[in-house]
Amino acid sequence: MILKRWLVGDPIKTAQAANERLSKTIALAIFSSNNISSVAYATEEILLVLVLAGTAAVAWSIPVSVAILFLVLVLSISYRQIIYEYPEGGGAYTVAKSNLGELPALAAAGALMISYVVTVAVSVAAGVAALTSAIPSLHEHREALGLVAIFFIMLVNLRGVRESGAFFAVPTYFAIGVLGLLVGAGTVQSLFDSRAVPLPINPTGLSGELETLTLFLILRSFAVGCSAVTGMEVISNGVKAFRYPESKNAATTMIWMSIILGSLFMGVSWMAYHNGILPKAEETIVSQLARLTFGTGSVYYAVQISTMILLVLAANSAFAGFPHLASILARDGFMPHQMASFGDRLVFSNGIIILGFFACLLLVLFEGDTHALIPLYAIGVFVSFTISQTGMVYSWLKRKGEHWRKKLTVNGVGALTTGIATVIIATTKFMDGAWIVFLLVSILMLMFRGIRSHYKAVTEQVGLSRDSRPPRPRRNLIVIPISGVNRSVVRAVDYARSRGGEIRALLVDVNKEETALTEIQWAQWGCGVPLIVLPSPYRSILGSIMDFIEEQRQKDPDCWITVILPEIIPARWWQNILHNQRALMLKGALLFKDRVVLTDVPFHLSR
Amino acid sequence: MILKRWLVGDPIKTAQAANERLSKTIALAIFSSNNISSVAYATEEILLVLVLAGTAAVAWSIPVSVAILFLVLVLSISYRQIIYEYPEGGGAYTVAKSNLGELPALAAAGALMISYVVTVAVSVAAGVAALTSAIPSLHEHREALGLVAIFFIMLVNLRGVRESGAFFAVPTYFAIGVLGLLVGAGTVQSLFDSRAVPLPINPTGLSGELETLTLFLILRSFAVGCSAVTGMEVISNGVKAFRYPESKNAATTMIWMSIILGSLFMGVSWMAYHNGILPKAEETIVSQLARLTFGTGSVYYAVQISTMILLVLAANSAFAGFPHLASILARDGFMPHQMASFGDRLVFSNGIIILGFFACLLLVLFEGDTHALIPLYAIGVFVSFTISQTGMVYSWLKRKGEHWRKKLTVNGVGALTTGIATVIIATTKFMDGAWIVFLLVSILMLMFRGIRSHYKAVTEQVGLSRDSRPPRPRRNLIVIPISGVNRSVVRAVDYARSRGGEIRALLVDVNKEETALTEIQWAQWGCGVPLIVLPSPYRSILGSIMDFIEEQRQKDPDCWITVILPEIIPARWWQNILHNQRALMLKGALLFKDRVVLTDVPFHLSR
C-alpha cells in the first residue's frame, strides 16, 4: 500500500474532479501526440513499399502523401461535426450505437480497442527505433527498452490525468518545435540549393530483384501511409475531458492538430524525396534527414531524442482513450463492471493495467518491430473511422435539422473516403496481419455479447418483483465444527450462544484418544451445547462435516444452516503456513451449498 | 478431484492400515533399492578420483573398496542394534533425541532430510546416465528424463505404500539378479582368463597434467566411495512398516541388504580393476563392464535397463523415508502440523509432494549431473550415521543392561568409524559442495526451532484455564453492507432478521442518483431495517465501510459486530471475473479486526 501511494500519489476527492478538466494547450499535448508522432514513421512506410519497384518509383511518394493529406482534411472536418454532435464523447462506438445499432457499434468498439493496444506497441517500437538510430549499440536491446517505456507510461497514467498532462505538455511541444525546425530548415535549404542528389541505382539493404510498379503497389504504399492519420479520432473520444465549453475547445484543438500533422508529414515526405533519401534497416528516415540538414551535432540529437519522447508519449493518448472506452462499454454491460469504476486517483486503473499488459505482449510477439505492427494498426483505425462516419450519415438522414444537407455531404465524403481507404488497406495488407484484426474484432464482439448476456441473466435472477419475495428461513441450525477445546472454540461457542438458536458442536473422530479427551473437556467448557461426534472411516474431516451438513439440509428444506468457524488468525502472514488450511477448504466447499451461511469467528494471536 | 482419484486411487479406511504392513520380501525391495543401487556409481566415483594421479594409481581402488566394505559391515551390525532398541523407528533423530538432547537430534534430522532429497536427485541422475550409456542420443535430454522419472515416482507413492511395494518388488529383484549375473559371470571369466589388459597411459577424457598420488587423493577417493553405503539407515527409520515381529524382520532384512550390497560392490570394483576399465564421460563403468562381459546384445541391454530401473526405484526409498521423518518431526512440533496428517491413501501426501519438488529443483540446479551431486550426498548421510551411533554409545553408558559392554563396543566402533569417515568427507569435499549441506542443516535447525516456538506461543495464547474464560459479547450489532436492492440483499436481510439483534444496512454514497433510488427501494423491501448512508469523498467503498465499523468498535468495547455479506455466487467459476471482487476484499480486511464476525449469505445463480 505504501509502495502504491508512493508510485501513484494520494487519492483525490470526487469534488476535485472538475479541476481535473484540461485546458486546450494541455489537451493538445495529450491528445495529439498519437496523431502527430506518426510523422516519424509514415513517410518511411510509404518509401519502403515504393522502393520495391526501384528508385524511380520513389517519386510516387509525393502523390501518395498528397492523397493522405486530403484524408487528413476530410477527417478533421468530419470529426469536428462529431465533436459538436456528441459532446459526451465516445467516438465511433457511441455514434454507431445511436445510429446504426448494436452490431456495428460493437465492431467499432472492438476495432478501436485493438488499435489502442497497437498504438502503444507501434509508438513505443518507433520511439525506440528513433533512439537506436542515434545510438546503434542499443539496437539489440530494443525489446527491453520498449517494455521499460510502456511500464513508465503506465505508472505516469496511474497517477492521474492532469498530472500526466503537465508532465507531457513540455516535451510534446518541444518535439513539435524541433520537428518544425527540421521541416522549416530543410524546406528553406531545398529552395535555395536546388541540387538534385542522384539516387543510388540499387540501394543497400534491398535485394536485386525489383517488382514492377503497379497500381497495386501504389495502393499498398497508400495503405501503409494511412498510418499517418491514426489518432485523428482520439479527441472525439475525450471531449468530456476538456474545460467548458467542451465541444468548442475540442474542435479548435482538432483543427490545430490537423494543421501540425499535415505540415510536418508533407514536409518530411518532400524533404525525403528532394534529397533522395531511402529507408535503411538501422536508421530511420527522420534520423537521416536530421543528419543531412544539421550534421551529427547537438541539433541532430535534439531531433532524435524529442522524436523518441514524442513517440513514447504518443502511447499516452491510448492510455487516456482505452480506459475511457472500456468504461463506456462497461456501463452498457459489455465489459466487466469493474472497468467502469474510478480508481482512487480518478482514472480508470483497471483499463490502464490491461492496456499496458496487452501492449507489452504485442511488443514481445512482434519483437519490437514497427514495420511488422503497421498492418495491424491502420486497419483497426480505419474500420472505426468508416463506421463512425457512416453513423453520422444515417443520423443526418434521420434527424435532418439545420444545414443538414451540408453536414450530410461532409460526413458522406468522410464515409466514402475512409471506406475506400479501409478496402484498400484490407485488400493489400490482409495476409500481412490485417486478418488478425478481423479475427480479434470478431472474438471481442462475441465476448462483449457474452458478458452482456451474463449480466442480463444475473439481473433477471436477482431482480425483485412484488410476488418474488424469497421464502424466509423458518428454522436455523447453528453448527460449530471443532477439533479440540481452546479459547478460540470457546469464543465461537459464546458468540453462537449470544445470538441464540439451536446450536451443535461437531467433532470428527479421527483419533479415538483425542476424541475422548475432547469430550471430557467439552463437558467443562461446552456450556451445555450438545457435542456431536462424527465417525470418519476415511480420516477426511472435510468430507465428514460436509456429509453431516448435506444430511441436515435434506432432512428439512425450510431449515437454514449456519456454520460458525472458530478461526485462529496468526499475527504474521507467513505463520499461516504452520496452521491447517482446513478452515479455508471448508469455506470453499460450503460456498456452493444453498441455504448454508458461513460465519467466521476470528481469534487473533498477538505473536 | 476425478483426476486425483484416477491418478492416486480410492481412499483407504483407517481399519485397513494393519494390512498395509510389509512382508520381508517386499520390504527388502522397497528399503534396499537406495542402498544397493549405489553399486551403479560408487566404483566409478572412486576411479574418477584415483585416475587423476594416472592409471597406475587405479590399483588403489581395491584397498579403498575393501575399506568401504568394512564400513558396510560395521554399519550393518550397529544398525541392527538400533533396530532392536527403537522398534518405533525414527533412526538418527529418535536416537539422538532420547540420548543426546534436542540440538544433535535436530542436526541429525536436518542432515537426513537433505540426504533424502539428494538421494532422489542422485539416483534419478545416475539412472538416466545408465539409460544414456545404452542410447547415447538421449544424452542431451537427461534433465527432462530425470524430471519425468521423479514425477512418475511421486505419483506411484501417492497411491500408497503396499501398492508401491508390489509395484517395485519385481523390477528390484530382477535388477539384483541381473547385476548378480554380471558380477558372477565376470568373476568366473577373470578366474579362467587371467589376461591383464594393459591400461592406456593417458586415457581419453583426462587432461595431460597428472596429480601426484598423495594420501589426500586416496582419502578423497574413499570419501566419494562412501556414497556406496548411503541408504544403510533407511530400514531403521521404517521398522514400523514391517509385519510382526517388526524388529526381528527388519534386522533380518538389514543383513540381507548388506550381503547383497557388499558382494555386488566388491564384484564391480574387482572387475573394473581386473579389466583395466576407466571412467568415460559418456558411458558408465557398469555399462562398459556389461559390454565387455556379454557383448552389446540383449543381456547388455537387460543390465542397463534394470540398473536404470533400480536407480529410479532407489529414489522411492526416500519417498518412504522423508514423509515419515517429517511426520515424526511434525508430531514433536518441529514441522508444520499438516505434515503429520495422513493423506487419504494412508501415506503422508504433503511430505511426498515437498520431497518431489525439492528433488526436481536440485536436479535442475545441478543439470542432472551425478558427479556434481555426490559431495552433497555422502556428507549428510554420514553426519546422521555418526550422530545416531554416538547416541547409542551414550545410551549404553547410561542404561547399561544385558551385554551392555559388548553392545557398547559395537556402537563405539560404529561411532568411531563413521566419525572418521565424516571428517574425511568433510575435509576433502568441503569446497565441492559439502559446505552447502552444513549451511542448509543450520538453516533447517533454525527453522525447526522457529516452528516449535510458534506452536508454543499459540498453545499459550489459546490455552484454557479456569480463570481465563474470555468475556462474552454483551451486545451484537449486525451490519449489512449493500450496493443496491436485489434478491441477494433481501435474502441477507431476511436471514439477519431471523437471527435477531440490532440490524443496520450500510450504503456507501458513491453516486447521488443511485443512492436516492436505493433509498426508495429500501423503503419497500427493507422490512424496517434502518439504512445508514455513508459519505465517501474518496469513492472508496471498502474504506468507508471499514471506517464505520472501526468507529462502532471504539464506541463500545463490549459490542461485537457481525458483518453479513450478501454474496452472489456465479454458476460457473469464470463468471467471477465479471463480478466485483468487493466482497472478497471486505472479507480480507475484516479478518484482521478483533470482535468483528463475518457472515456470508450466499445467493446462487443458476446460469
JSON list of N, CA, C and O in Angstrom, two decimals, chain B residues 75 79 92 95 100 108 379-393 411 414-423:
[
{"chain": "B", "resi": 75, "resn": "LEU", "atom": "N", "xyz": [28.45, -50.83, 9.91]},
{"chain": "B", "resi": 75, "resn": "LEU", "atom": "CA", "xyz": [27.14, -50.17, 9.93]},
{"chain": "B", "resi": 75, "resn": "LEU", "atom": "C", "xyz": [26.01, -51.18, 10.06]},
{"chain": "B", "resi": 75, "resn": "LEU", "atom": "O", "xyz": [25.04, -50.93, 10.78]},
{"chain": "B", "resi": 79, "resn": "TYR", "atom": "N", "xyz": [23.55, -50.87, 13.16]},
{"chain": "B", "resi": 79, "resn": "TYR", "atom": "CA", "xyz": [22.15, -50.52, 12.91]},
{"chain": "B", "resi": 79, "resn": "TYR", "atom": "C", "xyz": [21.20, -51.64, 13.35]},
{"chain": "B", "resi": 79, "resn": "TYR", "atom": "O", "xyz": [20.06, -51.38, 13.72]},
{"chain": "B", "resi": 92, "resn": "ALA", "atom": "N", "xyz": [18.16, -41.84, 13.26]},
{"chain": "B", "resi": 92, "resn": "ALA", "atom": "CA", "xyz": [19.09, -40.92, 13.90]},
{"chain": "B", "resi": 92, "resn": "ALA", "atom": "C", "xyz": [18.39, -39.88, 14.77]},
{"chain": "B", "resi": 92, "resn": "ALA", "atom": "O", "xyz": [18.84, -39.59, 15.88]},
{"chain": "B", "resi": 95, "resn": "VAL", "atom": "N", "xyz": [17.00, -41.56, 18.02]},
{"chain": "B", "resi": 95, "resn": "VAL", "atom": "CA", "xyz": [18.10, -41.99, 18.87]},
{"chain": "B", "resi": 95, "resn": "VAL", "atom": "C", "xyz": [18.77, -40.78, 19.53]},
{"chain": "B", "resi": 95, "resn": "VAL", "atom": "O", "xyz": [18.99, -40.75, 20.74]},
{"chain": "B", "resi": 100, "resn": "LEU", "atom": "N", "xyz": [20.95, -37.71, 23.29]},
{"chain": "B", "resi": 100, "resn": "LEU", "atom": "CA", "xyz": [21.91, -36.61, 23.21]},
{"chain": "B", "resi": 100, "resn": "LEU", "atom": "C", "xyz": [21.26, -35.24, 23.41]},
{"chain": "B", "resi": 100, "resn": "LEU", "atom": "O", "xyz": [21.96, -34.25, 23.56]},
{"chain": "B", "resi": 108, "resn": "ALA", "atom": "N", "xyz": [20.73, -34.05, 13.24]},
{"chain": "B", "resi": 108, "resn": "ALA", "atom": "CA", "xyz": [20.56, -35.32, 12.53]},
{"chain": "B", "resi": 108, "resn": "ALA", "atom": "C", "xyz": [19.36, -35.26, 11.61]},
{"chain": "B", "resi": 108, "resn": "ALA", "atom": "O", "xyz": [19.40, -35.70, 10.45]},
{"chain": "B", "resi": 379, "resn": "ILE", "atom": "N", "xyz": [27.98, -36.52, 2.67]},
{"chain": "B", "resi": 379, "resn": "ILE", "atom": "CA", "xyz": [28.19, -35.82, 3.93]},
{"chain": "B", "resi": 379, "resn": "ILE", "atom": "C", "xyz": [26.94, -35.85, 4.82]},
{"chain": "B", "resi": 379, "resn": "ILE", "atom": "O", "xyz": [27.01, -36.12, 6.02]},
{"chain": "B", "resi": 380, "resn": "GLY", "atom": "N", "xyz": [25.76, -35.59, 4.22]},
{"chain": "B", "resi": 380, "resn": "GLY", "atom": "CA", "xyz": [24.53, -35.58, 5.00]},
{"chain": "B", "resi": 380, "resn": "GLY", "atom": "C", "xyz": [24.29, -36.92, 5.66]},
{"chain": "B", "resi": 380, "resn": "GLY", "atom": "O", "xyz": [23.96, -37.02, 6.85]},
{"chain": "B", "resi": 381, "resn": "VAL", "atom": "N", "xyz": [24.50, -37.99, 4.88]},
{"chain": "B", "resi": 381, "resn": "VAL", "atom": "CA", "xyz": [24.26, -39.32, 5.40]},
{"chain": "B", "resi": 381, "resn": "VAL", "atom": "C", "xyz": [25.22, -39.64, 6.55]},
{"chain": "B", "resi": 381, "resn": "VAL", "atom": "O", "xyz": [24.81, -40.14, 7.60]},
{"chain": "B", "resi": 382, "resn": "PHE", "atom": "N", "xyz": [26.49, -39.29, 6.37]},
{"chain": "B", "resi": 382, "resn": "PHE", "atom": "CA", "xyz": [27.47, -39.66, 7.41]},
{"chain": "B", "resi": 382, "resn": "PHE", "atom": "C", "xyz": [27.32, -38.84, 8.68]},
{"chain": "B", "resi": 382, "resn": "PHE", "atom": "O", "xyz": [27.60, -39.33, 9.78]},
{"chain": "B", "resi": 383, "resn": "VAL", "atom": "N", "xyz": [26.88, -37.60, 8.56]},
{"chain": "B", "resi": 383, "resn": "VAL", "atom": "CA", "xyz": [26.60, -36.82, 9.77]},
{"chain": "B", "resi": 383, "resn": "VAL", "atom": "C", "xyz": [25.53, -37.53, 10.60]},
{"chain": "B", "resi": 383, "resn": "VAL", "atom": "O", "xyz": [25.66, -37.71, 11.80]},
{"chain": "B", "resi": 384, "resn": "SER", "atom": "N", "xyz": [24.47, -37.99, 9.91]},
{"chain": "B", "resi": 384, "resn": "SER", "atom": "CA", "xyz": [23.41, -38.64, 10.67]},
{"chain": "B", "resi": 384, "resn": "SER", "atom": "C", "xyz": [23.86, -40.00, 11.21]},
{"chain": "B", "resi": 384, "resn": "SER", "atom": "O", "xyz": [23.52, -40.38, 12.33]},
{"chain": "B", "resi": 385, "resn": "PHE", "atom": "N", "xyz": [24.68, -40.74, 10.43]},
{"chain": "B", "resi": 385, "resn": "PHE", "atom": "CA", "xyz": [25.24, -42.00, 10.94]},
{"chain": "B", "resi": 385, "resn": "PHE", "atom": "C", "xyz": [25.98, -41.75, 12.26]},
{"chain": "B", "resi": 385, "resn": "PHE", "atom": "O", "xyz": [25.76, -42.42, 13.27]},
{"chain": "B", "resi": 386, "resn": "THR", "atom": "N", "xyz": [26.88, -40.77, 12.22]},
{"chain": "B", "resi": 386, "resn": "THR", "atom": "CA", "xyz": [27.73, -40.51, 13.39]},
{"chain": "B", "resi": 386, "resn": "THR", "atom": "C", "xyz": [26.89, -40.12, 14.60]},
{"chain": "B", "resi": 386, "resn": "THR", "atom": "O", "xyz": [27.10, -40.60, 15.71]},
{"chain": "B", "resi": 387, "resn": "ILE", "atom": "N", "xyz": [25.91, -39.24, 14.36]},
{"chain": "B", "resi": 387, "resn": "ILE", "atom": "CA", "xyz": [25.07, -38.81, 15.49]},
{"chain": "B", "resi": 387, "resn": "ILE", "atom": "C", "xyz": [24.32, -39.99, 16.08]},
{"chain": "B", "resi": 387, "resn": "ILE", "atom": "O", "xyz": [24.26, -40.15, 17.30]},
{"chain": "B", "resi": 388, "resn": "SER", "atom": "N", "xyz": [23.78, -40.86, 15.23]},
{"chain": "B", "resi": 388, "resn": "SER", "atom": "CA", "xyz": [22.98, -41.93, 15.81]},
{"chain": "B", "resi": 388, "resn": "SER", "atom": "C", "xyz": [23.86, -42.96, 16.53]},
{"chain": "B", "resi": 388, "resn": "SER", "atom": "O", "xyz": [23.49, -43.46, 17.59]},
{"chain": "B", "resi": 389, "resn": "GLN", "atom": "N", "xyz": [25.04, -43.25, 16.00]},
{"chain": "B", "resi": 389, "resn": "GLN", "atom": "CA", "xyz": [25.94, -44.18, 16.69]},
{"chain": "B", "resi": 389, "resn": "GLN", "atom": "C", "xyz": [26.39, -43.59, 18.03]},
{"chain": "B", "resi": 389, "resn": "GLN", "atom": "O", "xyz": [26.41, -44.28, 19.05]},
{"chain": "B", "resi": 390, "resn": "THR", "atom": "N", "xyz": [26.71, -42.30, 18.02]},
{"chain": "B", "resi": 390, "resn": "THR", "atom": "CA", "xyz": [27.12, -41.66, 19.26]},
{"chain": "B", "resi": 390, "resn": "THR", "atom": "C", "xyz": [25.98, -41.71, 20.29]},
{"chain": "B", "resi": 390, "resn": "THR", "atom": "O", "xyz": [26.20, -41.95, 21.48]},
{"chain": "B", "resi": 391, "resn": "GLY", "atom": "N", "xyz": [24.79, -41.50, 19.78]},
{"chain": "B", "resi": 391, "resn": "GLY", "atom": "CA", "xyz": [23.62, -41.58, 20.66]},
{"chain": "B", "resi": 391, "resn": "GLY", "atom": "C", "xyz": [23.52, -42.94, 21.32]},
{"chain": "B", "resi": 391, "resn": "GLY", "atom": "O", "xyz": [23.26, -43.06, 22.53]},
{"chain": "B", "resi": 392, "resn": "MET", "atom": "N", "xyz": [23.75, -44.00, 20.55]},
{"chain": "B", "resi": 392, "resn": "MET", "atom": "CA", "xyz": [23.68, -45.35, 21.10]},
{"chain": "B", "resi": 392, "resn": "MET", "atom": "C", "xyz": [24.76, -45.55, 22.16]},
{"chain": "B", "resi": 392, "resn": "MET", "atom": "O", "xyz": [24.52, -46.18, 23.21]},
{"chain": "B", "resi": 393, "resn": "VAL", "atom": "N", "xyz": [25.97, -45.00, 21.90]},
{"chain": "B", "resi": 393, "resn": "VAL", "atom": "CA", "xyz": [27.05, -45.13, 22.88]},
{"chain": "B", "resi": 393, "resn": "VAL", "atom": "C", "xyz": [26.59, -44.52, 24.21]},
{"chain": "B", "resi": 393, "resn": "VAL", "atom": "O", "xyz": [26.70, -45.14, 25.27]},
{"chain": "B", "resi": 411, "resn": "ASN", "atom": "N", "xyz": [28.62, -50.29, 18.99]},
{"chain": "B", "resi": 411, "resn": "ASN", "atom": "CA", "xyz": [28.24, -48.94, 18.60]},
{"chain": "B", "resi": 411, "resn": "ASN", "atom": "C", "xyz": [29.41, -47.97, 18.71]},
{"chain": "B", "resi": 411, "resn": "ASN", "atom": "O", "xyz": [29.48, -47.00, 17.97]},
{"chain": "B", "resi": 414, "resn": "GLY", "atom": "N", "xyz": [31.25, -48.32, 15.65]},
{"chain": "B", "resi": 414, "resn": "GLY", "atom": "CA", "xyz": [30.43, -47.66, 14.62]},
{"chain": "B", "resi": 414, "resn": "GLY", "atom": "C", "xyz": [30.62, -46.15, 14.67]},
{"chain": "B", "resi": 414, "resn": "GLY", "atom": "O", "xyz": [30.86, -45.51, 13.64]},
{"chain": "B", "resi": 415, "resn": "ALA", "atom": "N", "xyz": [30.50, -45.58, 15.87]},
{"chain": "B", "resi": 415, "resn": "ALA", "atom": "CA", "xyz": [30.62, -44.13, 16.01]},
{"chain": "B", "resi": 415, "resn": "ALA", "atom": "C", "xyz": [31.99, -43.66, 15.55]},
{"chain": "B", "resi": 415, "resn": "ALA", "atom": "O", "xyz": [32.11, -42.66, 14.83]},
{"chain": "B", "resi": 416, "resn": "LEU", "atom": "N", "xyz": [33.01, -44.40, 15.97]},
{"chain": "B", "resi": 416, "resn": "LEU", "atom": "CA", "xyz": [34.38, -44.01, 15.63]},
{"chain": "B", "resi": 416, "resn": "LEU", "atom": "C", "xyz": [34.59, -44.06, 14.11]},
{"chain": "B", "resi": 416, "resn": "LEU", "atom": "O", "xyz": [35.08, -43.10, 13.50]},
{"chain": "B", "resi": 417, "resn": "THR", "atom": "N", "xyz": [34.19, -45.20, 13.52]},
{"chain": "B", "resi": 417, "resn": "THR", "atom": "CA", "xyz": [34.41, -45.38, 12.07]},
{"chain": "B", "resi": 417, "resn": "THR", "atom": "C", "xyz": [33.66, -44.32, 11.28]},
{"chain": "B", "resi": 417, "resn": "THR", "atom": "O", "xyz": [34.23, -43.65, 10.39]},
{"chain": "B", "resi": 418, "resn": "THR", "atom": "N", "xyz": [32.36, -44.15, 11.57]},
{"chain": "B", "resi": 418, "resn": "THR", "atom": "CA", "xyz": [31.58, -43.18, 10.79]},
{"chain": "B", "resi": 418, "resn": "THR", "atom": "C", "xyz": [32.07, -41.77, 11.08]},
{"chain": "B", "resi": 418, "resn": "THR", "atom": "O", "xyz": [32.07, -40.92, 10.19]},
{"chain": "B", "resi": 419, "resn": "GLY", "atom": "N", "xyz": [32.52, -41.53, 12.33]},
{"chain": "B", "resi": 419, "resn": "GLY", "atom": "CA", "xyz": [33.05, -40.22, 12.67]},
{"chain": "B", "resi": 419, "resn": "GLY", "atom": "C", "xyz": [34.27, -39.90, 11.83]},
{"chain": "B", "resi": 419, "resn": "GLY", "atom": "O", "xyz": [34.37, -38.80, 11.25]},
{"chain": "B", "resi": 420, "resn": "ILE", "atom": "N", "xyz": [35.18, -40.87, 11.72]},
{"chain": "B", "resi": 420, "resn": "ILE", "atom": "CA", "xyz": [36.38, -40.65, 10.91]},
{"chain": "B", "resi": 420, "resn": "ILE", "atom": "C", "xyz": [36.00, -40.41, 9.45]},
{"chain": "B", "resi": 420, "resn": "ILE", "atom": "O", "xyz": [36.48, -39.47, 8.81]},
{"chain": "B", "resi": 421, "resn": "ALA", "atom": "N", "xyz": [35.06, -41.25, 8.97]},
{"chain": "B", "resi": 421, "resn": "ALA", "atom": "CA", "xyz": [34.62, -41.08, 7.58]},
{"chain": "B", "resi": 421, "resn": "ALA", "atom": "C", "xyz": [34.02, -39.70, 7.38]},
{"chain": "B", "resi": 421, "resn": "ALA", "atom": "O", "xyz": [34.29, -39.02, 6.37]},
{"chain": "B", "resi": 422, "resn": "THR", "atom": "N", "xyz": [33.22, -39.23, 8.32]},
{"chain": "B", "resi": 422, "resn": "THR", "atom": "CA", "xyz": [32.61, -37.90, 8.21]},
{"chain": "B", "resi": 422, "resn": "THR", "atom": "C", "xyz": [33.68, -36.83, 8.11]},
{"chain": "B", "resi": 422, "resn": "THR", "atom": "O", "xyz": [33.60, -35.94, 7.26]},
{"chain": "B", "resi": 423, "resn": "VAL", "atom": "N", "xyz": [34.70, -36.94, 8.99]},
{"chain": "B", "resi": 423, "resn": "VAL", "atom": "CA", "xyz": [35.77, -35.94, 8.96]},
{"chain": "B", "resi": 423, "resn": "VAL", "atom": "C", "xyz": [36.48, -35.99, 7.61]},
{"chain": "B", "resi": 423, "resn": "VAL", "atom": "O", "xyz": [36.77, -34.94, 7.00]}
]
